[in-house]
Amino acid sequence: MASVRVCGVDDLAVNEAQRFVVEGVPIAVVKDAAGDIFAIGDTCTHGDISLSEGFVEDDTLECWAHGSKFSLLTGKPLTLPAYEPVPVYQVDITDGGVFIDPEVKIAV
């Protein structure tokens, strides 16, 4: 499968997560304060909650429901109650667009 354009770089707000469904896979996309863009699985492994509704802090995305923080770099939970990681997807930036292939994971 080829990468799919999900949005433009300028469409992403800084330190906020946005949910996209790519080929049936829910993915949370985050642009941090440095302008780096990350894509992780959008479903909390503890409570089947959308992570994109949570809070971005530094290099983490926190689930709004139970407070588990997931690393944007590795997908690993850094706080309980979650203990299973979420997948991290490769992000490609081309001509100002954000492209993700849900079959290309860089972690998990």
PDB file of C-alpha atoms in Angstrom:
ATOM      1  CA  MET A   1       0.000   0.000   0.000  1.00  0.00           C
ATOM      2  CA  ALA A   2       1.220   3.509  -0.709  1.00  0.00           C
ATOM      3  CA  SER A   3       1.243   6.415   1.700  1.00  0.00           C
ATOM      4  CA  VAL A   4      -1.974   8.408   1.892  1.00  0.00           C
ATOM      5  CA  ARG A   5      -2.139  12.193   2.243  1.00  0.00           C
ATOM      6  CA  VAL A   6      -4.080  12.900   5.436  1.00  0.00           C
ATOM      7  CA  CYS A   7      -3.698  16.686   5.627  1.00  0.00           C
ATOM      8  CA  GLY A   8      -1.381  19.598   5.039  1.00  0.00           C
ATOM      9  CA  VAL A   9       1.351  20.456   7.529  1.00  0.00           C
ATOM     10  CA  ASP A  10      -0.298  23.841   8.050  1.00  0.00           C
ATOM     11  CA  ASP A  11      -3.636  22.163   8.833  1.00  0.00           C
ATOM     12  CA  LEU A  12      -2.221  20.788  12.095  1.00  0.00           C
ATOM     13  CA  ALA A  13      -2.387  22.932  15.223  1.00  0.00           C
ATOM     14  CA  VAL A  14       0.681  22.903  17.445  1.00  0.00           C
ATOM     15  CA  ASN A  15       0.460  20.601  20.488  1.00  0.00           C
ATOM     16  CA  GLU A  16      -2.928  19.197  19.536  1.00  0.00           C
ATOM     17  CA  ALA A  17      -3.827  15.777  18.221  1.00  0.00           C
ATOM     18  CA  GLN A  18      -6.030  15.258  15.193  1.00  0.00           C
ATOM     19  CA  ARG A  19      -7.733  11.969  14.283  1.00  0.00           C
ATOM     20  CA  PHE A  20      -7.574  10.461  10.803  1.00  0.00           C
ATOM     21  CA  VAL A  21      -8.734   7.095   9.549  1.00  0.00           C
ATOM     22  CA  VAL A  22      -6.341   5.732   6.932  1.00  0.00           C
ATOM     23  CA  GLU A  23      -7.426   2.556   5.154  1.00  0.00           C
ATOM     24  CA  GLY A  24      -9.645   1.748   8.144  1.00  0.00           C
ATOM     25  CA  VAL A  25      -6.891   2.402  10.729  1.00  0.00           C
ATOM     26  CA  PRO A  26      -7.534   5.201  13.262  1.00  0.00           C
ATOM     27  CA  ILE A  27      -4.386   7.319  13.660  1.00  0.00           C
ATOM     28  CA  ALA A  28      -3.668  10.332  15.888  1.00  0.00           C
ATOM     29  CA  VAL A  29      -1.406  12.913  14.236  1.00  0.00           C
ATOM     30  CA  VAL A  30       0.429  15.491  16.350  1.00  0.00           C
ATOM     31  CA  LYS A  31       2.606  18.498  15.482  1.00  0.00           C
ATOM     32  CA  ASP A  32       4.773  19.404  18.458  1.00  0.00           C
ATOM     33  CA  ALA A  33       6.133  22.824  19.410  1.00  0.00           C
ATOM     34  CA  ALA A  34       9.302  22.172  17.377  1.00  0.00           C
ATOM     35  CA  GLY A  35       7.202  21.493  14.277  1.00  0.00           C
ATOM     36  CA  ASP A  36       7.880  17.740  14.257  1.00  0.00           C
ATOM     37  CA  ILE A  37       4.955  15.576  13.208  1.00  0.00           C
ATOM     38  CA  PHE A  38       4.132  12.208  14.753  1.00  0.00           C
ATOM     39  CA  ALA A  39       1.513   9.553  14.016  1.00  0.00           C
ATOM     40  CA  ILE A  40       0.446   6.950  16.573  1.00  0.00           C
ATOM     41  CA  GLY A  41      -2.446   4.546  16.919  1.00  0.00           C
ATOM     42  CA  ASP A  42      -5.494   6.530  17.998  1.00  0.00           C
ATOM     43  CA  THR A  43      -6.935   3.923  20.365  1.00  0.00           C
ATOM     44  CA  CYS A  44      -5.829   3.785  24.001  1.00  0.00           C
ATOM     45  CA  THR A  45      -4.797   0.248  24.878  1.00  0.00           C
ATOM     46  CA  HIS A  46      -6.373   0.534  28.308  1.00  0.00           C
ATOM     47  CA  GLY A  47      -9.895   1.686  27.592  1.00  0.00           C
ATOM     48  CA  ASP A  48     -10.640   1.753  23.843  1.00  0.00           C
ATOM     49  CA  ILE A  49     -10.709   5.580  23.936  1.00  0.00           C
ATOM     50  CA  SER A  50      -9.664   7.926  21.117  1.00  0.00           C
ATOM     51  CA  LEU A  51      -6.256   9.349  22.045  1.00  0.00           C
ATOM     52  CA  SER A  52      -6.708  12.290  19.689  1.00  0.00           C
ATOM     53  CA  GLU A  53      -9.200  13.707  22.191  1.00  0.00           C
ATOM     54  CA  GLY A  54      -6.425  13.795  24.792  1.00  0.00           C
ATOM     55  CA  PHE A  55      -3.666  16.200  25.735  1.00  0.00           C
ATOM     56  CA  VAL A  56      -0.275  16.743  24.099  1.00  0.00           C
ATOM     57  CA  GLU A  57       2.600  17.508  26.447  1.00  0.00           C
ATOM     58  CA  ASP A  58       6.203  17.505  25.274  1.00  0.00           C
ATOM     59  CA  ASP A  59       6.612  14.196  23.414  1.00  0.00           C
ATOM     60  CA  THR A  60       3.541  12.473  24.894  1.00  0.00           C
ATOM     61  CA  LEU A  61      -0.156  12.113  24.179  1.00  0.00           C
ATOM     62  CA  GLU A  62      -2.294  11.613  27.262  1.00  0.00           C
ATOM     63  CA  CYS A  63      -5.579   9.721  27.226  1.00  0.00           C
ATOM     64  CA  TRP A  64      -8.267  12.064  28.540  1.00  0.00           C
ATOM     65  CA  ALA A  65     -10.252   9.267  30.201  1.00  0.00           C
ATOM     66  CA  HIS A  66      -7.758   7.573  32.530  1.00  0.00           C
ATOM     67  CA  GLY A  67      -4.546   9.599  32.237  1.00  0.00           C
ATOM     68  CA  SER A  68      -2.194   7.145  30.538  1.00  0.00           C
ATOM     69  CA  LYS A  69       0.541   8.987  28.649  1.00  0.00           C
ATOM     70  CA  PHE A  70       1.940   7.457  25.468  1.00  0.00           C
ATOM     71  CA  SER A  71       5.298   8.346  23.933  1.00  0.00           C
ATOM     72  CA  LEU A  72       4.928   9.896  20.483  1.00  0.00           C
ATOM     73  CA  LEU A  73       8.336   8.405  19.610  1.00  0.00           C
ATOM     74  CA  THR A  74       7.872   4.796  20.731  1.00  0.00           C
ATOM     75  CA  GLY A  75       4.149   4.341  21.422  1.00  0.00           C
ATOM     76  CA  LYS A  76       4.976   2.958  24.869  1.00  0.00           C
ATOM     77  CA  PRO A  77       2.764   3.943  27.789  1.00  0.00           C
ATOM     78  CA  LEU A  78       4.714   6.008  30.293  1.00  0.00           C
ATOM     79  CA  THR A  79       2.028   5.991  32.996  1.00  0.00           C
ATOM     80  CA  LEU A  80      -0.580   3.526  34.190  1.00  0.00           C
ATOM     81  CA  PRO A  81      -3.218   2.233  33.825  1.00  0.00           C
ATOM     82  CA  ALA A  82      -2.217   1.373  30.227  1.00  0.00           C
ATOM     83  CA  TYR A  83       0.643  -1.091  29.911  1.00  0.00           C
ATOM     84  CA  GLU A  84       0.445  -2.077  26.229  1.00  0.00           C
ATOM     85  CA  PRO A  85       1.978   0.222  23.581  1.00  0.00           C
ATOM     86  CA  VAL A  86       0.217   1.733  20.590  1.00  0.00           C
ATOM     87  CA  PRO A  87       1.752   1.568  17.102  1.00  0.00           C
ATOM     88  CA  VAL A  88       3.839   4.446  15.768  1.00  0.00           C
ATOM     89  CA  TYR A  89       3.634   5.108  12.039  1.00  0.00           C
ATOM     90  CA  GLN A  90       6.150   6.601   9.669  1.00  0.00           C
ATOM     91  CA  VAL A  91       5.268  10.136   8.586  1.00  0.00           C
ATOM     92  CA  ASP A  92       6.432  11.488   5.250  1.00  0.00           C
ATOM     93  CA  ILE A  93       6.194  15.184   4.403  1.00  0.00           C
ATOM     94  CA  THR A  94       5.993  15.925   0.682  1.00  0.00           C
ATOM     95  CA  ASP A  95       5.109  19.293  -0.867  1.00  0.00           C
ATOM     96  CA  GLY A  96       3.588  20.483   2.411  1.00  0.00           C
ATOM     97  CA  GLY A  97       1.419  17.373   2.782  1.00  0.00           C
ATOM     98  CA  VAL A  98       1.437  14.816   5.589  1.00  0.00           C
ATOM     99  CA  PHE A  99       1.504  11.253   4.248  1.00  0.00           C
ATOM    100  CA  ILE A 100       1.040   8.059   6.280  1.00  0.00           C
ATOM    101  CA  ASP A 101       1.046   4.400   5.281  1.00  0.00           C
ATOM    102  CA  PRO A 102      -0.767   2.402   7.994  1.00  0.00           C
ATOM    103  CA  GLU A 103       1.253  -0.673   7.047  1.00  0.00           C
ATOM    104  CA  VAL A 104       4.586   1.032   7.789  1.00  0.00           C
ATOM    105  CA  LYS A 105       5.139   1.040  11.561  1.00  0.00           C
ATOM    106  CA  ILE A 106       8.330   2.308  13.123  1.00  0.00           C
ATOM    107  CA  ALA A 107       7.459   0.967  16.578  1.00  0.00           C
ATOM    108  CA  VAL A 108       5.340  -1.867  18.045  1.00  0.00           C
TER     109      VAL A 108
END
